[in-house]
């Protein structure tokens, strides 16, 4: 396995491949994403501890969605158990993935802690505990600064963990080393990731406008509002389907990974 550098236009290819894989098994991939979101929602019922558990399990769930995408791209129907692939493949794999999850939870909480130094914890509390967000809070300079601090610090964290679950599970890289390799791969292919992100952003905006336009033409803005959430969830599941291809093209593999 070695790093591959791809041209910036590959970002569009990743989006297209993710959509193609999704539409090969739309019910399965959408269902798995909804199952993943439901599990996160259930865990979040438990204040603080539930969110920490969800953060710890996120790398394992991401690997499960990547494995499901790989199966869909091969014409196979991924079953719900694929979400737990990283946790049911043996003690060593489970231990490494949970260690990676613990590192992610610590990093994320560190980002929230840094933002709390700016606004007294309002932004962090919103994410970790929940609650309503008033217009007055949004307009507060400290809250806005905390938002930018969190976004700025989370970017390198996301790059470190982007490829890490696949590197740990499919290629036996240690959790700490996987963070370094993932960060370097994303940095070297940053142009492709910028195009990837902008393409998805544009796609989300266009789909949102299309739903709104259809609702207006039908004379029912309420219908557009009701349809927006499930449409957004389907689009999000397509996004997660494209993550596998960003990993596949960022590394030259000496052998095919097995689920």
PDB file of C-alpha atoms in Angstrom:
ATOM      1  CA  UNK A   1       0.000   0.000   0.000  1.00  0.00           C
ATOM      2  CA  UNK A   2       1.310   3.425  -0.938  1.00  0.00           C
ATOM      3  CA  UNK A   3      -0.089   6.887  -1.357  1.00  0.00           C
ATOM      4  CA  UNK A   4      -1.544   7.907  -4.711  1.00  0.00           C
ATOM      5  CA  UNK A   5      -1.842  11.536  -5.800  1.00  0.00           C
ATOM      6  CA  UNK A   6      -4.861  12.167  -7.997  1.00  0.00           C
ATOM      7  CA  UNK A   7      -5.814  15.258 -10.049  1.00  0.00           C
ATOM      8  CA  UNK A   8      -8.303  17.728  -8.596  1.00  0.00           C
ATOM      9  CA  UNK A   9     -11.021  16.675 -11.065  1.00  0.00           C
ATOM     10  CA  UNK A  10     -11.107  13.264  -9.367  1.00  0.00           C
ATOM     11  CA  UNK A  11     -13.269  14.911  -6.700  1.00  0.00           C
ATOM     12  CA  UNK A  12     -16.139  14.994  -9.193  1.00  0.00           C
ATOM     13  CA  UNK A  13     -15.508  11.346 -10.050  1.00  0.00           C
ATOM     14  CA  UNK A  14     -15.814  10.404  -6.369  1.00  0.00           C
ATOM     15  CA  UNK A  15     -19.187  12.119  -6.163  1.00  0.00           C
ATOM     16  CA  UNK A  16     -20.397  10.378  -9.307  1.00  0.00           C
ATOM     17  CA  UNK A  17     -19.173   6.961  -8.139  1.00  0.00           C
ATOM     18  CA  UNK A  18     -20.869   7.437  -4.776  1.00  0.00           C
ATOM     19  CA  UNK A  19     -24.170   8.231  -6.456  1.00  0.00           C
ATOM     20  CA  UNK A  20     -23.786   5.305  -8.845  1.00  0.00           C
ATOM     21  CA  UNK A  21     -23.104   2.872  -5.995  1.00  0.00           C
ATOM     22  CA  UNK A  22     -26.063   4.266  -4.059  1.00  0.00           C
ATOM     23  CA  UNK A  23     -28.494   3.797  -6.921  1.00  0.00           C
ATOM     24  CA  UNK A  24     -27.342   0.203  -7.386  1.00  0.00           C
ATOM     25  CA  UNK A  25     -28.686  -0.590  -3.909  1.00  0.00           C
ATOM     26  CA  UNK A  26     -30.678   2.497  -2.827  1.00  0.00           C
ATOM     27  CA  UNK A  27     -32.923   0.787  -0.291  1.00  0.00           C
ATOM     28  CA  UNK A  28     -30.030  -0.985   1.398  1.00  0.00           C
ATOM     29  CA  UNK A  29     -27.680   1.998   1.595  1.00  0.00           C
ATOM     30  CA  UNK A  30     -30.389   4.465   2.598  1.00  0.00           C
ATOM     31  CA  UNK A  31     -31.669   1.999   5.182  1.00  0.00           C
ATOM     32  CA  UNK A  32     -28.202   1.508   6.648  1.00  0.00           C
ATOM     33  CA  UNK A  33     -27.676   5.251   6.910  1.00  0.00           C
ATOM     34  CA  UNK A  34     -31.055   5.708   8.607  1.00  0.00           C
ATOM     35  CA  UNK A  35     -30.170   2.844  10.985  1.00  0.00           C
ATOM     36  CA  UNK A  36     -26.886   4.568  11.769  1.00  0.00           C
ATOM     37  CA  UNK A  37     -28.653   7.871  12.458  1.00  0.00           C
ATOM     38  CA  UNK A  38     -31.262   6.124  14.603  1.00  0.00           C
ATOM     39  CA  UNK A  39     -28.535   4.515  16.717  1.00  0.00           C
ATOM     40  CA  UNK A  40     -26.883   7.914  17.222  1.00  0.00           C
ATOM     41  CA  UNK A  41     -30.243   9.418  18.209  1.00  0.00           C
ATOM     42  CA  UNK A  42     -30.880   6.669  20.753  1.00  0.00           C
ATOM     43  CA  UNK A  43     -27.427   7.085  22.284  1.00  0.00           C
ATOM     44  CA  UNK A  44     -27.834  10.855  22.451  1.00  0.00           C
ATOM     45  CA  UNK A  45     -30.807  10.389  24.784  1.00  0.00           C
ATOM     46  CA  UNK A  46     -28.275   9.749  27.557  1.00  0.00           C
ATOM     47  CA  UNK A  47     -26.806  13.183  28.352  1.00  0.00           C
ATOM     48  CA  UNK A  48     -23.066  13.562  27.705  1.00  0.00           C
ATOM     49  CA  UNK A  49     -22.215   9.847  28.093  1.00  0.00           C
ATOM     50  CA  UNK A  50     -24.404   8.901  25.138  1.00  0.00           C
ATOM     51  CA  UNK A  51     -22.721  11.473  22.918  1.00  0.00           C
ATOM     52  CA  UNK A  52     -19.280  10.218  23.956  1.00  0.00           C
ATOM     53  CA  UNK A  53     -20.335   6.645  23.120  1.00  0.00           C
ATOM     54  CA  UNK A  54     -21.626   7.816  19.728  1.00  0.00           C
ATOM     55  CA  UNK A  55     -18.332   9.583  19.011  1.00  0.00           C
ATOM     56  CA  UNK A  56     -16.379   6.468  19.999  1.00  0.00           C
ATOM     57  CA  UNK A  57     -18.427   4.258  17.685  1.00  0.00           C
ATOM     58  CA  UNK A  58     -18.371   6.681  14.741  1.00  0.00           C
ATOM     59  CA  UNK A  59     -15.174   5.302  13.079  1.00  0.00           C
ATOM     60  CA  UNK A  60     -16.580   1.760  13.267  1.00  0.00           C
ATOM     61  CA  UNK A  61     -19.880   2.903  11.769  1.00  0.00           C
ATOM     62  CA  UNK A  62     -18.043   4.794   9.028  1.00  0.00           C
ATOM     63  CA  UNK A  63     -16.110   1.633   8.163  1.00  0.00           C
ATOM     64  CA  UNK A  64     -19.401  -0.268   8.044  1.00  0.00           C
ATOM     65  CA  UNK A  65     -20.889   2.217   5.581  1.00  0.00           C
ATOM     66  CA  UNK A  66     -17.725   2.027   3.459  1.00  0.00           C
ATOM     67  CA  UNK A  67     -17.927  -1.770   3.424  1.00  0.00           C
ATOM     68  CA  UNK A  68     -21.598  -1.540   2.437  1.00  0.00           C
ATOM     69  CA  UNK A  69     -20.730   0.810  -0.430  1.00  0.00           C
ATOM     70  CA  UNK A  70     -18.043  -1.563  -1.648  1.00  0.00           C
ATOM     71  CA  UNK A  71     -20.562  -4.412  -1.657  1.00  0.00           C
ATOM     72  CA  UNK A  72     -23.160  -2.308  -3.474  1.00  0.00           C
ATOM     73  CA  UNK A  73     -20.602  -1.299  -6.113  1.00  0.00           C
ATOM     74  CA  UNK A  74     -19.994  -5.015  -6.711  1.00  0.00           C
ATOM     75  CA  UNK A  75     -23.716  -5.643  -7.134  1.00  0.00           C
ATOM     76  CA  UNK A  76     -24.204  -7.247  -3.719  1.00  0.00           C
ATOM     77  CA  UNK A  77     -26.933  -6.421  -1.228  1.00  0.00           C
ATOM     78  CA  UNK A  78     -25.419  -5.253   2.075  1.00  0.00           C
ATOM     79  CA  UNK A  79     -27.272  -6.550   5.104  1.00  0.00           C
ATOM     80  CA  UNK A  80     -27.648  -4.535   8.336  1.00  0.00           C
ATOM     81  CA  UNK A  81     -24.906  -6.542  10.061  1.00  0.00           C
ATOM     82  CA  UNK A  82     -22.346  -4.912   7.774  1.00  0.00           C
ATOM     83  CA  UNK A  83     -22.553  -1.802   9.985  1.00  0.00           C
ATOM     84  CA  UNK A  84     -20.892  -3.821  12.760  1.00  0.00           C
ATOM     85  CA  UNK A  85     -18.177  -5.245  10.494  1.00  0.00           C
ATOM     86  CA  UNK A  86     -15.335  -3.650  12.437  1.00  0.00           C
ATOM     87  CA  UNK A  87     -16.713  -4.831  15.779  1.00  0.00           C
ATOM     88  CA  UNK A  88     -17.446  -8.449  14.831  1.00  0.00           C
ATOM     89  CA  UNK A  89     -14.268  -9.328  12.911  1.00  0.00           C
ATOM     90  CA  UNK A  90     -12.276 -10.493  15.928  1.00  0.00           C
ATOM     91  CA  UNK A  91     -10.861  -9.187  19.162  1.00  0.00           C
ATOM     92  CA  UNK A  92      -7.825  -7.460  17.627  1.00  0.00           C
ATOM     93  CA  UNK A  93      -9.879  -5.615  15.000  1.00  0.00           C
ATOM     94  CA  UNK A  94     -12.468  -4.594  17.571  1.00  0.00           C
ATOM     95  CA  UNK A  95      -9.813  -3.358  19.999  1.00  0.00           C
ATOM     96  CA  UNK A  96      -8.054  -1.273  17.349  1.00  0.00           C
ATOM     97  CA  UNK A  97     -11.292   0.251  16.075  1.00  0.00           C
ATOM     98  CA  UNK A  98     -12.472   1.138  19.569  1.00  0.00           C
ATOM     99  CA  UNK A  99      -9.071   2.670  20.286  1.00  0.00           C
ATOM    100  CA  UNK A 100      -9.443   4.754  17.132  1.00  0.00           C
ATOM    101  CA  UNK A 101     -12.918   5.716  18.295  1.00  0.00           C
ATOM    102  CA  UNK A 102     -11.571   6.772  21.687  1.00  0.00           C
ATOM    103  CA  UNK A 103      -8.974   8.949  19.974  1.00  0.00           C
ATOM    104  CA  UNK A 104     -11.716  10.538  17.879  1.00  0.00           C
ATOM    105  CA  UNK A 105     -13.854  11.226  20.948  1.00  0.00           C
ATOM    106  CA  UNK A 106     -10.899  12.847  22.735  1.00  0.00           C
ATOM    107  CA  UNK A 107     -10.053  14.963  19.674  1.00  0.00           C
ATOM    108  CA  UNK A 108     -13.655  16.087  19.211  1.00  0.00           C
ATOM    109  CA  UNK A 109     -14.066  16.944  22.881  1.00  0.00           C
ATOM    110  CA  UNK A 110     -10.797  18.846  22.679  1.00  0.00           C
ATOM    111  CA  UNK A 111     -12.227  20.937  19.845  1.00  0.00           C
ATOM    112  CA  UNK A 112     -15.358  21.597  21.886  1.00  0.00           C
ATOM    113  CA  UNK A 113     -13.221  22.496  24.890  1.00  0.00           C
ATOM    114  CA  UNK A 114     -11.265  25.026  22.846  1.00  0.00           C
ATOM    115  CA  UNK A 115     -14.497  26.629  21.627  1.00  0.00           C
ATOM    116  CA  UNK A 116     -15.723  26.809  25.239  1.00  0.00           C
ATOM    117  CA  UNK A 117     -12.762  29.020  26.086  1.00  0.00           C
ATOM    118  CA  UNK A 118     -14.157  31.579  23.648  1.00  0.00           C
ATOM    119  CA  UNK A 119     -17.880  31.712  24.505  1.00  0.00           C
ATOM    120  CA  UNK A 120     -18.121  30.077  27.905  1.00  0.00           C
ATOM    121  CA  UNK A 121     -19.351  26.760  26.513  1.00  0.00           C
ATOM    122  CA  UNK A 122     -22.547  27.762  24.685  1.00  0.00           C
ATOM    123  CA  UNK A 123     -21.445  26.245  21.373  1.00  0.00           C
ATOM    124  CA  UNK A 124     -20.080  23.075  22.990  1.00  0.00           C
ATOM    125  CA  UNK A 125     -23.203  22.682  25.117  1.00  0.00           C
ATOM    126  CA  UNK A 126     -25.377  22.848  22.011  1.00  0.00           C
ATOM    127  CA  UNK A 127     -23.507  19.920  20.459  1.00  0.00           C
ATOM    128  CA  UNK A 128     -22.954  17.757  23.518  1.00  0.00           C
ATOM    129  CA  UNK A 129     -26.129  18.360  25.516  1.00  0.00           C
ATOM    130  CA  UNK A 130     -28.570  19.742  22.961  1.00  0.00           C
ATOM    131  CA  UNK A 131     -31.184  22.408  23.403  1.00  0.00           C
ATOM    132  CA  UNK A 132     -32.658  25.265  21.432  1.00  0.00           C
ATOM    133  CA  UNK A 133     -30.663  27.905  19.595  1.00  0.00           C
ATOM    134  CA  UNK A 134     -32.074  31.408  19.858  1.00  0.00           C
ATOM    135  CA  UNK A 135     -31.436  34.175  17.368  1.00  0.00           C
ATOM    136  CA  UNK A 136     -29.850  36.252  20.114  1.00  0.00           C
ATOM    137  CA  UNK A 137     -27.306  33.502  20.810  1.00  0.00           C
ATOM    138  CA  UNK A 138     -26.418  33.138  17.148  1.00  0.00           C
ATOM    139  CA  UNK A 139     -25.778  36.870  16.840  1.00  0.00           C
ATOM    140  CA  UNK A 140     -23.479  37.020  19.855  1.00  0.00           C
ATOM    141  CA  UNK A 141     -19.866  37.740  18.763  1.00  0.00           C
ATOM    142  CA  UNK A 142     -18.443  35.181  21.207  1.00  0.00           C
ATOM    143  CA  UNK A 143     -20.718  32.440  19.896  1.00  0.00           C
ATOM    144  CA  UNK A 144     -19.800  33.245  16.292  1.00  0.00           C
ATOM    145  CA  UNK A 145     -16.091  33.250  17.166  1.00  0.00           C
ATOM    146  CA  UNK A 146     -16.478  29.918  18.964  1.00  0.00           C
ATOM    147  CA  UNK A 147     -18.125  28.496  15.838  1.00  0.00           C
ATOM    148  CA  UNK A 148     -15.197  29.552  13.668  1.00  0.00           C
ATOM    149  CA  UNK A 149     -12.673  28.241  16.207  1.00  0.00           C
ATOM    150  CA  UNK A 150     -14.436  24.859  16.274  1.00  0.00           C
ATOM    151  CA  UNK A 151     -14.594  24.673  12.469  1.00  0.00           C
ATOM    152  CA  UNK A 152     -10.941  25.640  12.115  1.00  0.00           C
ATOM    153  CA  UNK A 153      -9.770  23.061  14.647  1.00  0.00           C
ATOM    154  CA  UNK A 154     -12.088  20.326  13.377  1.00  0.00           C
ATOM    155  CA  UNK A 155     -10.745  20.486   9.817  1.00  0.00           C
ATOM    156  CA  UNK A 156      -7.363  18.853  10.646  1.00  0.00           C
ATOM    157  CA  UNK A 157      -9.163  16.377  12.918  1.00  0.00           C
ATOM    158  CA  UNK A 158     -11.462  15.336  10.073  1.00  0.00           C
ATOM    159  CA  UNK A 159      -8.481  14.907   7.735  1.00  0.00           C
ATOM    160  CA  UNK A 160      -6.722  12.681  10.267  1.00  0.00           C
ATOM    161  CA  UNK A 161      -9.727  10.435  10.704  1.00  0.00           C
ATOM    162  CA  UNK A 162     -11.019  10.459   7.098  1.00  0.00           C
ATOM    163  CA  UNK A 163      -9.136   7.359   5.926  1.00  0.00           C
ATOM    164  CA  UNK A 164      -8.194   6.045   9.371  1.00  0.00           C
ATOM    165  CA  UNK A 165     -11.011   3.459   9.848  1.00  0.00           C
ATOM    166  CA  UNK A 166     -10.264   1.806   6.488  1.00  0.00           C
ATOM    167  CA  UNK A 167      -6.499   1.843   7.113  1.00  0.00           C
ATOM    168  CA  UNK A 168      -6.917   0.278  10.547  1.00  0.00           C
ATOM    169  CA  UNK A 169      -9.427  -2.388   9.551  1.00  0.00           C
ATOM    170  CA  UNK A 170      -8.497  -3.376   6.010  1.00  0.00           C
ATOM    171  CA  UNK A 171      -4.738  -2.877   6.167  1.00  0.00           C
ATOM    172  CA  UNK A 172      -3.763  -3.475   9.763  1.00  0.00           C
ATOM    173  CA  UNK A 173      -2.300  -0.009  10.336  1.00  0.00           C
ATOM    174  CA  UNK A 174      -2.116   0.944  14.021  1.00  0.00           C
ATOM    175  CA  UNK A 175      -4.642   3.585  15.114  1.00  0.00           C
ATOM    176  CA  UNK A 176      -2.007   6.265  15.755  1.00  0.00           C
ATOM    177  CA  UNK A 177      -0.178   5.644  12.464  1.00  0.00           C
ATOM    178  CA  UNK A 178      -3.467   5.625  10.555  1.00  0.00           C
ATOM    179  CA  UNK A 179      -4.073   9.232  11.647  1.00  0.00           C
ATOM    180  CA  UNK A 180      -0.743  10.305  10.177  1.00  0.00           C
ATOM    181  CA  UNK A 181      -1.226   8.419   6.909  1.00  0.00           C
ATOM    182  CA  UNK A 182      -4.774   9.714   6.539  1.00  0.00           C
ATOM    183  CA  UNK A 183      -3.720  13.315   7.121  1.00  0.00           C
ATOM    184  CA  UNK A 184      -0.859  13.069   4.605  1.00  0.00           C
ATOM    185  CA  UNK A 185      -3.115  11.434   1.990  1.00  0.00           C
ATOM    186  CA  UNK A 186      -5.772  14.139   2.368  1.00  0.00           C
ATOM    187  CA  UNK A 187      -3.146  16.880   2.316  1.00  0.00           C
ATOM    188  CA  UNK A 188      -1.493  15.549  -0.851  1.00  0.00           C
ATOM    189  CA  UNK A 189      -4.903  15.207  -2.526  1.00  0.00           C
ATOM    190  CA  UNK A 190      -6.328  18.404  -1.052  1.00  0.00           C
ATOM    191  CA  UNK A 191      -7.296  19.753  -4.476  1.00  0.00           C
ATOM    192  CA  UNK A 192      -9.431  16.697  -5.174  1.00  0.00           C
ATOM    193  CA  UNK A 193     -11.044  16.973  -1.748  1.00  0.00           C
ATOM    194  CA  UNK A 194     -11.833  20.647  -2.296  1.00  0.00           C
ATOM    195  CA  UNK A 195     -13.556  19.782  -5.587  1.00  0.00           C
ATOM    196  CA  UNK A 196     -15.273  16.853  -3.848  1.00  0.00           C
ATOM    197  CA  UNK A 197     -16.624  19.093  -1.087  1.00  0.00           C
ATOM    198  CA  UNK A 198     -17.697  21.894  -3.418  1.00  0.00           C
ATOM    199  CA  UNK A 199     -19.427  19.416  -5.750  1.00  0.00           C
ATOM    200  CA  UNK A 200     -21.406  17.944  -2.873  1.00  0.00           C
ATOM    201  CA  UNK A 201     -22.236  21.406  -1.539  1.00  0.00           C
ATOM    202  CA  UNK A 202     -23.524  22.464  -4.952  1.00  0.00           C
ATOM    203  CA  UNK A 203     -25.509  19.246  -5.264  1.00  0.00           C
ATOM    204  CA  UNK A 204     -27.171  19.736  -1.879  1.00  0.00           C
ATOM    205  CA  UNK A 205     -28.067  23.330  -2.751  1.00  0.00           C
ATOM    206  CA  UNK A 206     -29.506  22.395  -6.158  1.00  0.00           C
ATOM    207  CA  UNK A 207     -31.570  19.550  -4.722  1.00  0.00           C
ATOM    208  CA  UNK A 208     -32.887  21.838  -1.979  1.00  0.00           C
ATOM    209  CA  UNK A 209     -33.859  24.463  -4.542  1.00  0.00           C
ATOM    210  CA  UNK A 210     -35.530  21.803  -6.677  1.00  0.00           C
ATOM    211  CA  UNK A 211     -37.640  20.564  -3.749  1.00  0.00           C
ATOM    212  CA  UNK A 212     -38.619  24.128  -2.886  1.00  0.00           C
ATOM    213  CA  UNK A 213     -39.505  24.875  -6.522  1.00  0.00           C
ATOM    214  CA  UNK A 214     -41.674  21.768  -6.825  1.00  0.00           C
ATOM    215  CA  UNK A 215     -43.487  22.709  -3.634  1.00  0.00           C
ATOM    216  CA  UNK A 216     -44.093  26.217  -4.977  1.00  0.00           C
ATOM    217  CA  UNK A 217     -45.369  24.950  -8.325  1.00  0.00           C
ATOM    218  CA  UNK A 218     -47.779  22.636  -6.529  1.00  0.00           C
ATOM    219  CA  UNK A 219     -48.901  25.528  -4.348  1.00  0.00           C
ATOM    220  CA  UNK A 220     -47.872  23.689  -1.200  1.00  0.00           C
ATOM    221  CA  UNK A 221     -44.827  25.079   0.626  1.00  0.00           C
ATOM    222  CA  UNK A 222     -45.731  22.764   3.529  1.00  0.00           C
ATOM    223  CA  UNK A 223     -45.156  19.776   1.233  1.00  0.00           C
ATOM    224  CA  UNK A 224     -41.700  21.079   0.356  1.00  0.00           C
ATOM    225  CA  UNK A 225     -40.903  21.540   4.032  1.00  0.00           C
ATOM    226  CA  UNK A 226     -42.088  18.030   4.861  1.00  0.00           C
ATOM    227  CA  UNK A 227     -40.070  16.517   1.998  1.00  0.00           C
ATOM    228  CA  UNK A 228     -36.878  18.401   2.808  1.00  0.00           C
ATOM    229  CA  UNK A 229     -35.798  16.205   5.742  1.00  0.00           C
ATOM    230  CA  UNK A 230     -36.088  12.763   4.036  1.00  0.00           C
ATOM    231  CA  UNK A 231     -34.514  14.177   0.871  1.00  0.00           C
ATOM    232  CA  UNK A 232     -31.622  15.554   2.937  1.00  0.00           C
ATOM    233  CA  UNK A 233     -31.163  12.156   4.603  1.00  0.00           C
ATOM    234  CA  UNK A 234     -31.036  10.412   1.229  1.00  0.00           C
ATOM    235  CA  UNK A 235     -28.492  12.938  -0.028  1.00  0.00           C
ATOM    236  CA  UNK A 236     -26.427  12.433   3.138  1.00  0.00           C
ATOM    237  CA  UNK A 237     -26.435   8.673   2.570  1.00  0.00           C
ATOM    238  CA  UNK A 238     -25.159   9.288  -0.965  1.00  0.00           C
ATOM    239  CA  UNK A 239     -22.399  11.439   0.493  1.00  0.00           C
ATOM    240  CA  UNK A 240     -21.344   8.645   2.842  1.00  0.00           C
ATOM    241  CA  UNK A 241     -21.432   6.242  -0.095  1.00  0.00           C
ATOM    242  CA  UNK A 242     -18.804   8.355  -1.851  1.00  0.00           C
ATOM    243  CA  UNK A 243     -16.331   8.215   1.058  1.00  0.00           C
ATOM    244  CA  UNK A 244     -15.218   4.702   0.118  1.00  0.00           C
ATOM    245  CA  UNK A 245     -14.026   5.883  -3.295  1.00  0.00           C
ATOM    246  CA  UNK A 246     -11.945   8.687  -1.782  1.00  0.00           C
ATOM    247  CA  UNK A 247     -10.054   6.007   0.140  1.00  0.00           C
ATOM    248  CA  UNK A 248      -9.807   3.570  -2.744  1.00  0.00           C
ATOM    249  CA  UNK A 249      -8.212   6.121  -5.059  1.00  0.00           C
ATOM    250  CA  UNK A 250      -5.917   7.686  -2.451  1.00  0.00           C
ATOM    251  CA  UNK A 251      -3.912   4.516  -1.864  1.00  0.00           C
ATOM    252  CA  UNK A 252      -2.401   1.982  -4.225  1.00  0.00           C
ATOM    253  CA  UNK A 253      -3.240  -1.394  -2.757  1.00  0.00           C
ATOM    254  CA  UNK A 254      -1.115  -4.484  -3.045  1.00  0.00           C
ATOM    255  CA  UNK A 255      -4.145  -6.676  -2.418  1.00  0.00           C
ATOM    256  CA  UNK A 256      -7.898  -6.302  -2.357  1.00  0.00           C
ATOM    257  CA  UNK A 257      -9.411  -5.553   1.055  1.00  0.00           C
ATOM    258  CA  UNK A 258     -11.891  -8.069   2.413  1.00  0.00           C
ATOM    259  CA  UNK A 259     -15.009  -7.192   4.359  1.00  0.00           C
TER     260      UNK A 259
END
